[in-house]
XYZ file of C-alpha atoms in Angstrom:
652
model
C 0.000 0.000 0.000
C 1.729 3.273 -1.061
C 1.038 6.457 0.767
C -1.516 7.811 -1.128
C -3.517 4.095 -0.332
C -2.879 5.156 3.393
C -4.481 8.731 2.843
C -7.423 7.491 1.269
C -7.758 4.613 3.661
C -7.775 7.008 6.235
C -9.949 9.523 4.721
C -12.487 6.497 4.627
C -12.457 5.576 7.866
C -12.943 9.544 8.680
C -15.671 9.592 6.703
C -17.431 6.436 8.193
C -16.636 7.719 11.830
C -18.627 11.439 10.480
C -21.738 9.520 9.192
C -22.065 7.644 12.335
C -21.806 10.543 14.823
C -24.583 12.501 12.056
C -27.202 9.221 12.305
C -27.098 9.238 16.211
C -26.894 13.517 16.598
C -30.430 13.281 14.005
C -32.130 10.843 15.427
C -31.933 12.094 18.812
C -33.147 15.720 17.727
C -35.879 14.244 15.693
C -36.896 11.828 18.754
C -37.152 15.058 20.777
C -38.374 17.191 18.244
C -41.044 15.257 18.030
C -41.995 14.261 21.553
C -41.975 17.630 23.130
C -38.478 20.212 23.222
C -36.734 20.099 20.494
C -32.940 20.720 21.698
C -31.704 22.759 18.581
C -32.505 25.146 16.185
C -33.936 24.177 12.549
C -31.322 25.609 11.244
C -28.437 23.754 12.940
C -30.743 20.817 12.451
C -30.881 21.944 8.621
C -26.615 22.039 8.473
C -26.396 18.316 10.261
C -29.008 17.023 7.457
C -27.337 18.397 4.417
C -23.867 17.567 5.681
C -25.312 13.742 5.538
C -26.493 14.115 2.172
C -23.720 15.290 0.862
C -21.498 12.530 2.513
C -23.893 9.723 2.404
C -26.695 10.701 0.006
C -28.932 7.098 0.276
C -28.584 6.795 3.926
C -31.630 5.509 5.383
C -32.390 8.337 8.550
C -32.339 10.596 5.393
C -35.931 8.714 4.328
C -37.330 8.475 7.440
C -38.837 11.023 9.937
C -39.094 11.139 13.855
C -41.460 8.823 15.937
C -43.700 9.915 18.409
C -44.133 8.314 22.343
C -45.907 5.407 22.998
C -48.555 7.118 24.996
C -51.219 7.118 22.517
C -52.892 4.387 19.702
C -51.140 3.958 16.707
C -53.095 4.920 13.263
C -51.635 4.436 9.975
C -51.876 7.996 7.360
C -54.229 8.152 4.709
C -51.428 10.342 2.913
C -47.765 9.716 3.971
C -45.986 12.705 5.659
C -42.654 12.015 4.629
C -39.838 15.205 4.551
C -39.044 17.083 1.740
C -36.480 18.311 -0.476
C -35.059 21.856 0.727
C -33.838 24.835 -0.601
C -31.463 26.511 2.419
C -30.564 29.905 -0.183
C -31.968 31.706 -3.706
C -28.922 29.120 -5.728
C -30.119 26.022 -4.581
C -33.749 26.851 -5.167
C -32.359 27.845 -8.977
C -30.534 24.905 -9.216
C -33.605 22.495 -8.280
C -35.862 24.644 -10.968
C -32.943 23.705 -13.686
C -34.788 19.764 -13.502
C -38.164 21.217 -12.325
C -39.473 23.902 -15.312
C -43.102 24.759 -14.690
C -45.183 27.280 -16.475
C -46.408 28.614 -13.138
C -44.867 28.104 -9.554
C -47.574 27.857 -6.679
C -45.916 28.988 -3.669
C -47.513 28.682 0.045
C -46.469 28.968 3.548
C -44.292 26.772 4.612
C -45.542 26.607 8.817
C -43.655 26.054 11.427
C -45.479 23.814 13.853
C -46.872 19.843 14.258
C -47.945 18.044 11.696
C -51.259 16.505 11.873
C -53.394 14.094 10.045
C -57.419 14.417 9.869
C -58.852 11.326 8.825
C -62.636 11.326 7.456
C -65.720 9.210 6.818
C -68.344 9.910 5.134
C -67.715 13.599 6.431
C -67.381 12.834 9.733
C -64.236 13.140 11.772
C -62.439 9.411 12.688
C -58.981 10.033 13.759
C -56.249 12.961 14.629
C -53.152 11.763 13.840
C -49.657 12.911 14.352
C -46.687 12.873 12.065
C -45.344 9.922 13.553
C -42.660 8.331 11.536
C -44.078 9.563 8.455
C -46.303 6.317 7.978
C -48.021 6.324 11.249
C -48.678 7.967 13.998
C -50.339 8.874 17.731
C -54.140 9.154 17.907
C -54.660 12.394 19.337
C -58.157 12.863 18.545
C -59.517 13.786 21.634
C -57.016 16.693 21.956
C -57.514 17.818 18.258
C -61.008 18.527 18.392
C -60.426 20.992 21.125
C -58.131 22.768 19.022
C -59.349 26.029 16.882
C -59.719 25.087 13.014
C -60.513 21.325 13.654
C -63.681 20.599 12.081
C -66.047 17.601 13.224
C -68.045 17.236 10.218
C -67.602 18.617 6.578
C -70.279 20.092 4.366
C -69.493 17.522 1.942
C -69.569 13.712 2.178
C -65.972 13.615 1.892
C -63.855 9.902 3.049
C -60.090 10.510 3.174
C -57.729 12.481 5.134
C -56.765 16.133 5.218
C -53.240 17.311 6.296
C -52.236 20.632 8.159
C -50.389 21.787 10.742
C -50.841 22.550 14.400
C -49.429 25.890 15.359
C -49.491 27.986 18.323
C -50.175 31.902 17.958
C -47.512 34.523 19.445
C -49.964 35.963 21.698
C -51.051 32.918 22.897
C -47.018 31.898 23.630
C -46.752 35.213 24.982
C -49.303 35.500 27.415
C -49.086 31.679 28.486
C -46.825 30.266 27.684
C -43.356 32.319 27.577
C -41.805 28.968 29.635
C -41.951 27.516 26.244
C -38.469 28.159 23.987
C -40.832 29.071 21.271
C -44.495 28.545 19.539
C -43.505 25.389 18.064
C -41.920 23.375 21.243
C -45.215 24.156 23.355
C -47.484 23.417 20.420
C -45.913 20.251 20.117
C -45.940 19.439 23.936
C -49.434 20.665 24.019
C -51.387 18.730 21.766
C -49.702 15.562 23.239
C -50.451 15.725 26.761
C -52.474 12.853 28.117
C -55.241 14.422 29.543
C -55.746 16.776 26.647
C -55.620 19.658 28.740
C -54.087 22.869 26.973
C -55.142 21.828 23.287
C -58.161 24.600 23.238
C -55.546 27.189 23.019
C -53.732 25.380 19.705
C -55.377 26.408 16.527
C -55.049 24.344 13.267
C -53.722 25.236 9.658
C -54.237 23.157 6.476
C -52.471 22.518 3.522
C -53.623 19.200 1.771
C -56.272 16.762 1.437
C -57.014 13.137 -0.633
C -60.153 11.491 -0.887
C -59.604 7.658 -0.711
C -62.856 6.931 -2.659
C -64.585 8.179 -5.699
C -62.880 11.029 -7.668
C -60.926 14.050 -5.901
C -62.615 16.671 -5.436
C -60.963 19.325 -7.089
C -58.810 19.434 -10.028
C -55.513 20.921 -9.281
C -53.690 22.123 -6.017
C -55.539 25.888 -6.265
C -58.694 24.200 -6.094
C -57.747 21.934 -3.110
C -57.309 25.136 -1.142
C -60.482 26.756 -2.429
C -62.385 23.235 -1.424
C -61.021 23.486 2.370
C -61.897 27.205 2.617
C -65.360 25.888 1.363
C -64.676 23.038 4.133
C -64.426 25.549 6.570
C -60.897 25.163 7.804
C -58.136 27.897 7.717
C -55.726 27.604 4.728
C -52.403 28.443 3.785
C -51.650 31.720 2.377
C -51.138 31.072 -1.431
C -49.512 33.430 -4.371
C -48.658 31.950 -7.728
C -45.282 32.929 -8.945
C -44.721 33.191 -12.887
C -40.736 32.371 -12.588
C -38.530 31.350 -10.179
C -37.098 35.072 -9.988
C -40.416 36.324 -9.046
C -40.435 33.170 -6.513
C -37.281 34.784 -4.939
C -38.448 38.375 -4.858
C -41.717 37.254 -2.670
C -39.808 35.115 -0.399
C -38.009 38.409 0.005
C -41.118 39.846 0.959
C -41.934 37.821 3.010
C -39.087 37.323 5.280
C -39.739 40.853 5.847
C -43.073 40.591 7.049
C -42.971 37.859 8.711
C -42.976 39.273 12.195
C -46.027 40.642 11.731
C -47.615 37.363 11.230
C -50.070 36.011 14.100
C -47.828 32.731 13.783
C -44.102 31.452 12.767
C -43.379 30.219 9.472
C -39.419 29.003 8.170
C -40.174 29.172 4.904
C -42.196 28.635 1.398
C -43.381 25.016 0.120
C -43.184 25.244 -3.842
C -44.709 23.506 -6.117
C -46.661 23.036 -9.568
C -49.902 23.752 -10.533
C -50.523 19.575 -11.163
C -51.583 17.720 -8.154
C -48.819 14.607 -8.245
C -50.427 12.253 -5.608
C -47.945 9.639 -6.667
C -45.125 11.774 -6.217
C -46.231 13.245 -2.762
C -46.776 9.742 -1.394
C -42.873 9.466 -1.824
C -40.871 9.021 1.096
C -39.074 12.423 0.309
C -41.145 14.172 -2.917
C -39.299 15.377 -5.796
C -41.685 17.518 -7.659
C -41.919 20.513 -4.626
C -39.846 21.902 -2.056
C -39.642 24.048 0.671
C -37.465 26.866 0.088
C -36.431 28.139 3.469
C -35.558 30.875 5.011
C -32.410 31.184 7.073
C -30.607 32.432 10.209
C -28.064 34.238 7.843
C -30.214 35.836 6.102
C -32.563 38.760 6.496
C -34.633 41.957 4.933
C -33.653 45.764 5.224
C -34.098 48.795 3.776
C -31.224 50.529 2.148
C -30.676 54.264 3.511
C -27.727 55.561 1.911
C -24.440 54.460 0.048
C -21.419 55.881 0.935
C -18.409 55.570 -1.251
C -14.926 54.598 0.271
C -11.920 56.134 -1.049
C -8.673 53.750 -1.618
C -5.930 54.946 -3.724
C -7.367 56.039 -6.833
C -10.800 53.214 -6.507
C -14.205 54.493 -4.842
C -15.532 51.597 -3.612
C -19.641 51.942 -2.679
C -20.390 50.533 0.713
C -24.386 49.985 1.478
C -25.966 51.203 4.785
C -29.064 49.305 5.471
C -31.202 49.549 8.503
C -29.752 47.448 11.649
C -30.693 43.600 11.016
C -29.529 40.467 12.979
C -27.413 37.730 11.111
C -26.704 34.294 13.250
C -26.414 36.827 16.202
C -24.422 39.701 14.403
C -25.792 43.032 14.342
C -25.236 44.238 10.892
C -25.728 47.571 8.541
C -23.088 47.609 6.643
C -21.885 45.506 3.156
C -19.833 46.136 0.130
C -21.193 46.863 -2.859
C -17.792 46.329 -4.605
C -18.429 48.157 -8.017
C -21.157 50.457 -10.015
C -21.939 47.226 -12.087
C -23.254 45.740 -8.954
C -25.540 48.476 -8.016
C -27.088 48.845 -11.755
C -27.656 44.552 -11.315
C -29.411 44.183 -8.506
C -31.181 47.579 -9.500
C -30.770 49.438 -5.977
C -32.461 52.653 -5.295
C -32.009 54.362 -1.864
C -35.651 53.167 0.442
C -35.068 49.788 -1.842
C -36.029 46.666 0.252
C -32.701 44.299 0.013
C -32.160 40.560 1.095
C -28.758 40.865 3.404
C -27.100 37.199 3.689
C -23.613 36.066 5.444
C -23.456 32.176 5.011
C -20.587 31.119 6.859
C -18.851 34.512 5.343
C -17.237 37.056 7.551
C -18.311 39.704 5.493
C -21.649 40.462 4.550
C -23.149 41.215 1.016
C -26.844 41.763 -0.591
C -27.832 39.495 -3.028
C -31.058 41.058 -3.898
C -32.767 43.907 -3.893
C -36.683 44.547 -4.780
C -39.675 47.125 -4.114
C -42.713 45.956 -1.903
C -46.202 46.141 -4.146
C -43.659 47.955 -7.304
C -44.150 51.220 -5.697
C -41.471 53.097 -6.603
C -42.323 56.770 -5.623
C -40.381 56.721 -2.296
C -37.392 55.284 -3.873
C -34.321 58.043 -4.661
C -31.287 57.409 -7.407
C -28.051 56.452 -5.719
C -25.512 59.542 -5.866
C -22.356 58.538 -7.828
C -19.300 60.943 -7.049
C -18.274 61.929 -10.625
C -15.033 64.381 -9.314
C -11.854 63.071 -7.311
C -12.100 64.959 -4.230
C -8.013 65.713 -4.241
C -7.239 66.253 -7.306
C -10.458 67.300 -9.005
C -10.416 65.064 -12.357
C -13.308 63.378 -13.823
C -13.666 59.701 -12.298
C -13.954 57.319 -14.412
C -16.658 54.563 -14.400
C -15.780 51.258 -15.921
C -18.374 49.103 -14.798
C -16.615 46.815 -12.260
C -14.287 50.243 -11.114
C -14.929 53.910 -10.364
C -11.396 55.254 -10.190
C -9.294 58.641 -10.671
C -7.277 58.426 -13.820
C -4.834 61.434 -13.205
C -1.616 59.698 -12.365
C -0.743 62.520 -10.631
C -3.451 62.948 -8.078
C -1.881 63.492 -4.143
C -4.031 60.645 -3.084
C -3.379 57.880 -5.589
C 0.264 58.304 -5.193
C 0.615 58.376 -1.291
C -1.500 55.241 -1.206
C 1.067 53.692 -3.725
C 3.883 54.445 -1.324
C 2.008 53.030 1.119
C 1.154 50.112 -0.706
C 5.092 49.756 -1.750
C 5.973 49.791 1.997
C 3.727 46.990 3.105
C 4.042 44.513 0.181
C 8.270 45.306 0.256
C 7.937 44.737 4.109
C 9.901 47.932 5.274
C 8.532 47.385 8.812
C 10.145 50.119 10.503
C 9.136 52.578 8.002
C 5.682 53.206 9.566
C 2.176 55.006 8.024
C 2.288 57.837 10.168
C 5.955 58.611 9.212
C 5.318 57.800 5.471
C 2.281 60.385 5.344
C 4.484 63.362 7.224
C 7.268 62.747 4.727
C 4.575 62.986 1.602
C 3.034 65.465 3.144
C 5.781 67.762 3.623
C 7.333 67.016 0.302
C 10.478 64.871 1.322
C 8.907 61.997 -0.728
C 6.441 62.532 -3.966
C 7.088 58.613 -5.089
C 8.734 55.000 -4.385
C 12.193 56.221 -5.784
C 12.571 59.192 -3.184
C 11.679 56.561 -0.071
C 15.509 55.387 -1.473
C 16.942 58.940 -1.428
C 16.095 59.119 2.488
C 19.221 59.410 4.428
C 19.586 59.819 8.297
C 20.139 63.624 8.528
C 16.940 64.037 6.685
C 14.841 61.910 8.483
C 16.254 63.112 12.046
C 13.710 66.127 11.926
C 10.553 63.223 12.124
C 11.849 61.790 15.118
C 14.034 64.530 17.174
C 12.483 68.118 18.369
C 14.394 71.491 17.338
C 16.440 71.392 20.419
C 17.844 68.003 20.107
C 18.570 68.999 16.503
C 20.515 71.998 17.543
C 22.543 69.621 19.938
C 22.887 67.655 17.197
C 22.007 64.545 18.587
C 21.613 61.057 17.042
C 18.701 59.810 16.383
C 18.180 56.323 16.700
C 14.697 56.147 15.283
C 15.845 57.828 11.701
C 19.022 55.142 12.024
C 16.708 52.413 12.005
C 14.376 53.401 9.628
C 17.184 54.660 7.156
C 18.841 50.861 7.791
C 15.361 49.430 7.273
C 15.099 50.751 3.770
C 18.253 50.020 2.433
C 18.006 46.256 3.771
C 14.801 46.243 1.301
C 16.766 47.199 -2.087
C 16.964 43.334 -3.654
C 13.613 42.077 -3.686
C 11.544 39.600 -6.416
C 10.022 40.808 -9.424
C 6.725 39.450 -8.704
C 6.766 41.907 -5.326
C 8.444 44.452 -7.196
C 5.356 44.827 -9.506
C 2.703 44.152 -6.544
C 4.398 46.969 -4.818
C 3.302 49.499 -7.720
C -0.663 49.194 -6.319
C -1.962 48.036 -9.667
C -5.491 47.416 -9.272
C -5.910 43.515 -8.101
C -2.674 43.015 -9.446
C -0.846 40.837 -6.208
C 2.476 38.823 -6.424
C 0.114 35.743 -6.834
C -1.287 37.224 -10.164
C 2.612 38.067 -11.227
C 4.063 34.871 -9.903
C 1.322 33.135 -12.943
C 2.829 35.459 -15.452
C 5.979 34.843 -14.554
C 5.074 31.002 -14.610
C 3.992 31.275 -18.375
C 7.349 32.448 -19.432
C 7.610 36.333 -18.766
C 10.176 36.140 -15.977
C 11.744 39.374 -16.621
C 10.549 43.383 -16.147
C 11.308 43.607 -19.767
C 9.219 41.380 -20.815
C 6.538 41.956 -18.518
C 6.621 45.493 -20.073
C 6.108 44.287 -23.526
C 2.735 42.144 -22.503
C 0.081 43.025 -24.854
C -3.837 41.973 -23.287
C -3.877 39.650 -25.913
C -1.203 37.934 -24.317
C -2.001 38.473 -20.866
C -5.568 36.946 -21.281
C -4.445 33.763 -22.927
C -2.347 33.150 -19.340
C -4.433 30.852 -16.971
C -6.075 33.092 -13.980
C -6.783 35.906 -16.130
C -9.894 37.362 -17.789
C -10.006 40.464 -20.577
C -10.561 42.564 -17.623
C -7.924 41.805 -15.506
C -5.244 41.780 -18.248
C -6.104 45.315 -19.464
C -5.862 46.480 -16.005
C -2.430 44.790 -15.476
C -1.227 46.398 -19.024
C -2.344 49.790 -18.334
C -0.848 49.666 -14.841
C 2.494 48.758 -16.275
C 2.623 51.559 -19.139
C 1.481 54.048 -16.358
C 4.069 52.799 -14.101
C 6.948 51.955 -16.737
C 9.477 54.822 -16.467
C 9.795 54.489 -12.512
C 10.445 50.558 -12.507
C 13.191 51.148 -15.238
C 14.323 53.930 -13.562
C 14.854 51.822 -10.081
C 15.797 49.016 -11.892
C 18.306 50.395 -14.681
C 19.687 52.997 -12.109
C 20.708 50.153 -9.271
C 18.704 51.615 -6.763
C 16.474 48.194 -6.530
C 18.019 44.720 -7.865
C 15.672 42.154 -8.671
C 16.147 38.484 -7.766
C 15.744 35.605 -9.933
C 12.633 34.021 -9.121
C 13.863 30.201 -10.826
C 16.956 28.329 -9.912
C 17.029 28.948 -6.308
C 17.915 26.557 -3.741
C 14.348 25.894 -3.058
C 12.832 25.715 -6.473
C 10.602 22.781 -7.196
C 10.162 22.425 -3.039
C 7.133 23.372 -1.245
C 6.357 24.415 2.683
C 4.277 24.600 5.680
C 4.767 26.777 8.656
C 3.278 25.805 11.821
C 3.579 27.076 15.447
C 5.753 29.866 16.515
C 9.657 30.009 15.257
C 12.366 31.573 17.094
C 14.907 33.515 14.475
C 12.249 35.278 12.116
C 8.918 35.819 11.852
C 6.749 33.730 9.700
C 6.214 35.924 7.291
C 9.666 36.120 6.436
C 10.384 32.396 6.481
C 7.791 32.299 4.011
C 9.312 34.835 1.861
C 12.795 33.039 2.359
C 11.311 29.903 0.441
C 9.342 32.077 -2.035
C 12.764 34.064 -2.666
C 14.556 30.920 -3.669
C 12.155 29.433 -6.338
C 10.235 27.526 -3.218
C 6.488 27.681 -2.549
C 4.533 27.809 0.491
C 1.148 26.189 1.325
C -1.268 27.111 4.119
C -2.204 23.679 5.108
C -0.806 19.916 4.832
C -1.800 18.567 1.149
C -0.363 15.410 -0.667
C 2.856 17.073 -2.464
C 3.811 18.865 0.214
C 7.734 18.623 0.427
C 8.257 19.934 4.227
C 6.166 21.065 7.250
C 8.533 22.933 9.296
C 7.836 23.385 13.192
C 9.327 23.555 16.210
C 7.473 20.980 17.960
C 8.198 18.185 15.384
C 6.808 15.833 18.031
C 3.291 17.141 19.088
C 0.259 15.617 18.042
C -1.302 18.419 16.128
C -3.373 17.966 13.702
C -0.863 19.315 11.031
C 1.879 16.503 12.232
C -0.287 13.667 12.561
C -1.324 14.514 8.446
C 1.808 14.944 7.668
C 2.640 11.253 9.304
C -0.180 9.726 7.403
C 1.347 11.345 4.058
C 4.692 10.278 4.753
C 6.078 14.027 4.529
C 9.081 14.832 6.198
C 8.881 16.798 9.766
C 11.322 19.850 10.205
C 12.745 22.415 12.823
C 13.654 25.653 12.232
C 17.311 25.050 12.034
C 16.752 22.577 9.662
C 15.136 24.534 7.530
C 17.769 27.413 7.618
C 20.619 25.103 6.591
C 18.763 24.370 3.682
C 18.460 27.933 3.227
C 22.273 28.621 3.594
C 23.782 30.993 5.205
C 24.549 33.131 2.196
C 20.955 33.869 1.390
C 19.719 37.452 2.665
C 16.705 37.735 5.540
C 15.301 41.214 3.138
């Protein structure tokens, strides 16, 4: 068995151990869920289902529900109240529509109590039955009929069962029962108490209904609702969508007004206009499914736009009223470009659909206009005029930026951006935006004209200069610079603050063949697009940013003042590295640049290929080592790593 065999092997067996501890964590929430408390949230219930389906898509809890107690006779359905398929965000709900294309999408509430089962003959009610384990269930009849919406006998002489759900009304929870988590858990405990007591104050919601003899008694899944209203019982609310867009925009809506609702709903149930009896006596049905809303999600209403300056990009930034995401307070999310305001249409007083799943930083997918009334809704002010410089911005679609080369701002952030990416640490923000600002430095070549008698006067008051007294600060700062002159191309071009242009994005050009500043120079777009990891955009930016930048580089280049180091060849080349735990001689950061300055590469985490992982607890039983074990990739120290540096190699 070779080591990749032993990875896999292992990967297996991780795999197996996952599944098992998902079967036992789901069956216990379900078994509480549906006998009384349930212990989590849907949503975390939600995240433990899907991560089962995706890593074991046919097993069997996945096509089964919860049981209820023994406490009560067992009844078999008339209709089977298996789970459905679910839509957790506006992609997956597109994605299911790909395989499920209707001319019409009927959309109701999805509620978020007890299922229950009314079972009929000849228009007289039989049996109340729970959910169950989606094939039978508890008798709860003489609780049900105490319950508000539970009727005893039907208009017509109807035999079969009718299927809704048992919810529990906020002011109801409120008043009485505020013990309770929420609506749901003291519904749910409610209805199945033994001596009924408590049920009056439950009310009942329905959704479906089959007649087990004779014809049905209404023609499509509209008309079943219209038949229970006629019935008497309280229905769903219903809207029918026209496309699955206009399916997202009211679920939009609807999130929003929500809270106003007399009861809790988690989502929509969506379906066709066809009633497919065969498919919802499935175990799980295909042809509908509940699109649900989500604790990382939620509605606002967008009250202004400001527009953050950076260099020579205004970026728009949307402020939104306060809303709560997974327990974050938020109002505040990029809007990254003009293109993405003009796409999702956004209008100040627009209602938008916030989301953060699993992201630290929020964004708004969608944006939309309750009822189409757009009279309260303003245009979103643009800034057309750089602030410093006063030039005309220029608006390409996917960036708003200053085009005069020249402009104050746009050049100190490009010193700026030269310090941090060349990793002058000494040579701090503060002290680079007194130097600009008092006209000792107007670009990257003057931070390499700074000598120690000129950068005294930032660190020493008058008196100390007229004592003439060393300054310690402007030595270090002066010996900080110069230890920065030999650096790689790829950071010598990141350092000129070409938009999205990083030493990453270089390191690929220089990958395909251009491993030179001349050649990089004489790019055309053409041939920057045809590199893998760029798009049209991307290599018009990166040729622009070069012909604006061209006669500094050759200037530091040509004139000595920066040498640039072969990026092939090194000691390291064709070797890749992991850094773990603390090291004692450097800083990460510039161990990684070590191996990236001789032709190495680094990696964040322990993959197959990896050459070293390099720590200084080479023993522990991190999770890092024991990988790296399994992989058969060679532990290292620190020291061992330096020798295979060499002492020759400069720490810049």
């Amino acid at each position: 068995m070779d080591l990749f065999d032993i990875d896999e092997a292992q990967a297996a067996s991780d795999k197996k151990q996952r599944v098992s501890e998902l079967e036992k964590l789901i069956t216990g929430y379900q078994n509480s869920y549906y006998n009384g408390e349930a212990e989590i949230s849907d949503a975390e219930f939600d995240r433990l289902w899907d991560e089962l389906k995706s890593l074991d898509p046919d097993n069997a809890i996945l096509h089964r529900v919860g049981s209820d107690s023994g406490n009560f006779a067992k009844i078999r359905h008339v209709m089977p109240m298996g789970s459905q398929e679910k839509a957790a965000d506006p992609e997956q709900f597109l994605a299911w529509c790909v395989k499920h294309s209707y001319p019409e999408y009927l959309v109701e509430f999805k509620l978020d109590g007890a299922s229950l089962e009314l079972q009929y003959s000849a228009g007289k009610l039989v049996h109340a039955v729970t959910r169950g384990d989606g094939t039978t269930g508890d008798d709860i009849t003489a609780n049900a009929v105490k319950m508000q919406g539970v009727i005893k006998s039907l208009r017509d002489n109807f035999t079969g069962g009718i299927r809704g759900e048992v919810i529990m009304t906020h002011k109801v929870h409120s008043e009485l029962f505020a013990d309770k988590a929420n609506c749901r858990n003291a519904a749910n405990g409610l209805m199945k108490r033994k001596d009924g007591s408590g049920s009056e104050y439950l009310s009942l919601i329905v959704y479906d209904v089959w007649s087990t003899t004779g014809v049905q008694p209404f023609s499509d899944e509209e008309e079943k609702l219209f038949w229970l209203k006629k019935n008497g019982f309280s229905t769903v609310d219903l809207y029918i969508a026209k496309s699955p867009e206009d399916v997202i925009e009211y679920r939009a809506k609807i999130m929003e007004e929500r809270k106003n609702l007399d009861y809790d709903i988690d989502g929509l149930v969506v379906k066709e206009r066809v009633v497919d009896h065969e498919d919802a006596s499935r175990d799980r049905p295909d042809r509908q499914i509940a699109f649900k809303f989500s604790l990382e999600e939620a509605v606002s209403v967008l009250r202004s736009v400001e527009w953050n300056e950076s260099g020579a990009t205004y970026t728009p930034v949307a402020i939104f009223d306060p809303v709560d995401l997974n327990g974050t307070t938020v109002q505040r999310a990029s809007l990254v470009n003009p293109n993405i305001i003009r796409e999702l249409g956004l209008k100040i007083g627009s209602h938008v659909v916030v989301v953060k799943r699993g992201e630290i930083i929020p964004k708004i997918e969608s944006a939309f206009v309750p009822g189409g009334d757009e009279k309260n809704l303003s245009e979103i002010n643009q800034p057309k005029i750089c602030e410093t410089c006063g030039a005309t911005l220029i608006d390409e679609g996917t960036r708003l930026y200053c085009p005069n080369k020249t402009c104050q701002k746009k050049v100190l952030h490009q010193i700026l951006k030269w310090v941090s990416v060349v990793d002058i640490r000494d040579l701090g923000e503060t002290l680079v935006t007194s130097l600009f600002r008092t006209g000792k430095i107007k670009s990257i070549s003057d931070l390499y004209a700074l000598d120690v008698p000129g950068l005294a006067p930032y660190f020493l008051n008058e008196e100390s200069l007229q004592q003439e007294k060393k300054s310690l600060g402007a030595e270090k700062v002066y010996a900080s610079i110069q230890d920065h002159r030999s650096i790689s191309l790829s950071k010598f071009i990141a350092g000129f603050d070409i938009e999205g242009i990083g030493e990453t994005v270089v390191d690929k050009l220089v990958s395909a063949g251009y491993g030179t500043l001349e050649k990089l120079l004489s790019l055309t777009r053409e041939q920057v697009a045809s590199v893998y990891g760029f798009a049209e955009i991307m290599a018009e930016t990166f040729v622009g940013g070069m012909n604006e930048n061209r006669d500094e580089m050759l200037s530091l280049v040509d004139g000595g003042t920066i040498v640039l180091r072969e990026q092939s060849g090194g000691k390291l080349e064709g070797l890749s590295f992991c850094f773990t735990g603390e090291l004692v001689s450097m800083k990460r950061a510039d161990a990684q640049n070590l191996v990236k300055e001789n032709g190495g590469s680094v990696k964040s985490s322990v993959v197959k290929g990896l050459s070293y992982l390099v720590t200084n607890d080479t023993t522990s039983g991190s999770s890092k080592n024991v990988k790296a074990a399994q992989l058969g990739i060679p532990i290292i120290n620190e020291k061992d790593f330096l020798a295979m540096v060499g002492p020759d190699v400069g720490r810049g």
